[in-house]
Amino acid sequence: MIRTRAFAAALFTAASLLGAGVAPASAQTSAAAVSCYGGARTLTYHYQAAAKEYGTYTTSSRCNDVNIRLITDVPGVYLDACVVFVDHTSKCNNGDAYTTHGTEWGTVATDVKDGTHFVLRVHAYDTDAQNVTFQIAY
């Protein structure tokens, strides 16, 4: 009986929130992700010894972070990436360090203010990354 009441209370709360025009937190988070990733830009990296820069881009209210994911069906392919906030420095964020990224969305820079200018600096994780299509959302 207690489980039935708890379930009924949860349903009532969800219905009340939806009726009031407020989506549950999980739906709000999902909607924000769709909005952020929905504006993603698709780019292609061609293998080279030195890091390659993409941009200059300007952050928007669409995303709170700078995000990247690879679009590839080749297993074991990764790219290393960092963000350079060009109005302030010529070095990468995170103590001038790269982070490694694959096919899942990953964060390159967090809590970036709207209107911030940046370039995305990318290099191959290893020689498997010859021609890699990827997306960036910011």
GROMACS .gro file of C-alpha atoms in nm:
model
  138
    1MET     CA    1   0.000   0.000   0.000
    2ILE     CA    2   0.284   0.239   0.082
    3ARG     CA    3   0.443   0.183  -0.260
    4THR     CA    4   0.110   0.252  -0.430
    5ARG     CA    5   0.074   0.581  -0.240
    6ALA     CA    6   0.430   0.684  -0.319
    7PHE     CA    7   0.377   0.602  -0.686
    8ALA     CA    8   0.047   0.790  -0.692
    9ALA     CA    9   0.211   1.090  -0.523
   10ALA     CA   10   0.491   1.089  -0.781
   11LEU     CA   11   0.240   1.076  -1.066
   12PHE     CA   12   0.038   1.357  -0.912
   13THR     CA   13   0.351   1.572  -0.873
   14ALA     CA   14   0.458   1.509  -1.233
   15ALA     CA   15   0.108   1.585  -1.360
   16SER     CA   16   0.097   1.904  -1.155
   17LEU     CA   17   0.431   2.021  -1.291
   18LEU     CA   18   0.332   1.945  -1.648
   19GLY     CA   19  -0.004   2.112  -1.599
   20ALA     CA   20   0.171   2.421  -1.468
   21GLY     CA   21   0.396   2.428  -1.774
   22VAL     CA   22   0.706   2.311  -1.586
   23ALA     CA   23   0.880   2.001  -1.711
   24PRO     CA   24   1.047   1.767  -1.462
   25ALA     CA   25   1.423   1.826  -1.411
   26SER     CA   26   1.519   1.528  -1.626
   27ALA     CA   27   1.319   1.666  -1.917
   28GLN     CA   28   1.471   2.012  -1.869
   29THR     CA   29   1.825   1.870  -1.875
   30SER     CA   30   1.747   1.664  -2.183
   31ALA     CA   31   1.596   1.966  -2.360
   32ALA     CA   32   1.905   2.176  -2.281
   33ALA     CA   33   2.133   1.907  -2.423
   34VAL     CA   34   1.925   1.882  -2.740
   35SER     CA   35   1.936   2.259  -2.779
   36CYS     CA   36   2.313   2.270  -2.726
   37TYR     CA   37   2.399   1.975  -2.949
   38GLY     CA   38   2.135   2.073  -3.202
   39GLY     CA   39   2.353   2.370  -3.294
   40ALA     CA   40   2.669   2.158  -3.333
   41ARG     CA   41   2.913   2.238  -3.612
   42THR     CA   42   3.060   1.948  -3.812
   43LEU     CA   43   3.432   1.962  -3.903
   44THR     CA   44   3.696   1.723  -4.038
   45TYR     CA   45   4.045   1.669  -3.901
   46HIS     CA   46   4.316   1.550  -4.144
   47TYR     CA   47   4.619   1.392  -3.981
   48GLN     CA   48   4.925   1.613  -3.942
   49ALA     CA   49   5.220   1.623  -3.702
   50ALA     CA   50   5.132   1.959  -3.548
   51ALA     CA   51   4.810   2.057  -3.376
   52LYS     CA   52   4.542   2.212  -3.598
   53GLU     CA   53   4.327   2.506  -3.491
   54TYR     CA   54   3.961   2.554  -3.583
   55GLY     CA   55   3.781   2.885  -3.534
   56THR     CA   56   3.766   3.161  -3.402
   57TYR     CA   57   3.423   3.086  -3.253
   58THR     CA   58   3.210   3.282  -3.009
   59THR     CA   59   3.023   3.106  -2.730
   60SER     CA   60   2.649   3.153  -2.697
   61SER     CA   61   2.376   3.095  -2.442
   62ARG     CA   62   2.291   2.771  -2.626
   63CYS     CA   63   2.566   2.579  -2.439
   64ASN     CA   64   2.733   2.634  -2.104
   65ASP     CA   65   3.042   2.439  -2.214
   66VAL     CA   66   3.250   2.371  -2.523
   67ASN     CA   67   3.179   2.010  -2.624
   68ILE     CA   68   3.322   1.770  -2.882
   69ARG     CA   69   3.246   1.424  -3.020
   70LEU     CA   70   3.386   1.218  -3.305
   71ILE     CA   71   3.163   1.087  -3.582
   72THR     CA   72   3.338   0.770  -3.693
   73ASP     CA   73   3.270   0.402  -3.720
   74VAL     CA   74   3.640   0.311  -3.686
   75PRO     CA   75   3.701   0.170  -3.337
   76GLY     CA   76   3.992   0.307  -3.135
   77VAL     CA   77   4.010   0.646  -3.306
   78TYR     CA   78   4.044   0.945  -3.074
   79LEU     CA   79   4.137   1.311  -3.095
   80ASP     CA   80   4.304   1.525  -2.832
   81ALA     CA   81   4.152   1.871  -2.795
   82CYS     CA   82   4.177   2.189  -2.594
   83VAL     CA   83   4.032   2.539  -2.609
   84VAL     CA   84   4.235   2.858  -2.642
   85PHE     CA   85   4.057   3.172  -2.518
   86VAL     CA   86   4.216   3.397  -2.779
   87ASP     CA   87   4.131   3.732  -2.619
   88HIS     CA   88   4.333   3.634  -2.311
   89THR     CA   89   4.604   3.381  -2.402
   90SER     CA   90   4.769   3.169  -2.670
   91LYS     CA   91   4.776   2.862  -2.445
   92CYS     CA   92   4.520   2.587  -2.397
   93ASN     CA   93   4.279   2.582  -2.107
   94ASN     CA   94   4.327   2.326  -1.825
   95GLY     CA   95   4.687   2.428  -1.758
   96ASP     CA   96   4.778   2.408  -2.127
   97ALA     CA   97   4.671   2.041  -2.141
   98TYR     CA   98   4.472   1.843  -2.397
   99THR     CA   99   4.191   1.600  -2.318
  100THR     CA  100   4.120   1.289  -2.525
  101HIS     CA  101   3.780   1.251  -2.694
  102GLY     CA  102   3.590   0.975  -2.873
  103THR     CA  103   3.240   0.922  -3.008
  104GLU     CA  104   3.052   1.029  -2.692
  105TRP     CA  105   3.001   1.401  -2.623
  106GLY     CA  106   3.282   1.526  -2.399
  107THR     CA  107   3.357   1.862  -2.245
  108VAL     CA  108   3.666   2.051  -2.356
  109ALA     CA  109   3.594   2.364  -2.148
  110THR     CA  110   3.333   2.412  -1.874
  111ASP     CA  111   3.131   2.710  -1.754
  112VAL     CA  112   3.235   2.939  -2.038
  113LYS     CA  113   3.075   3.285  -2.040
  114ASP     CA  114   2.855   3.381  -2.334
  115GLY     CA  115   3.037   3.590  -2.594
  116THR     CA  116   3.381   3.437  -2.525
  117HIS     CA  117   3.607   3.404  -2.832
  118PHE     CA  118   3.798   3.078  -2.866
  119VAL     CA  119   3.969   2.843  -3.106
  120LEU     CA  120   3.957   2.467  -3.080
  121ARG     CA  121   4.305   2.314  -3.097
  122VAL     CA  122   4.309   1.948  -3.206
  123HIS     CA  123   4.573   1.685  -3.267
  124ALA     CA  124   4.567   1.313  -3.331
  125TYR     CA  125   4.575   1.077  -3.035
  126ASP     CA  126   4.773   0.839  -3.258
  127THR     CA  127   4.823   0.767  -3.627
  128ASP     CA  128   4.483   0.593  -3.654
  129ALA     CA  129   4.325   0.941  -3.670
  130GLN     CA  130   4.385   1.007  -4.040
  131ASN     CA  131   4.059   1.171  -4.155
  132VAL     CA  132   3.819   1.214  -3.869
  133THR     CA  133   3.486   1.394  -3.883
  134PHE     CA  134   3.385   1.548  -3.552
  135GLN     CA  135   3.134   1.790  -3.407
  136ILE     CA  136   3.177   2.083  -3.175
  137ALA     CA  137   2.892   2.238  -2.975
  138TYR     CA  138   2.937   2.567  -2.791
   0.00000   0.00000   0.00000
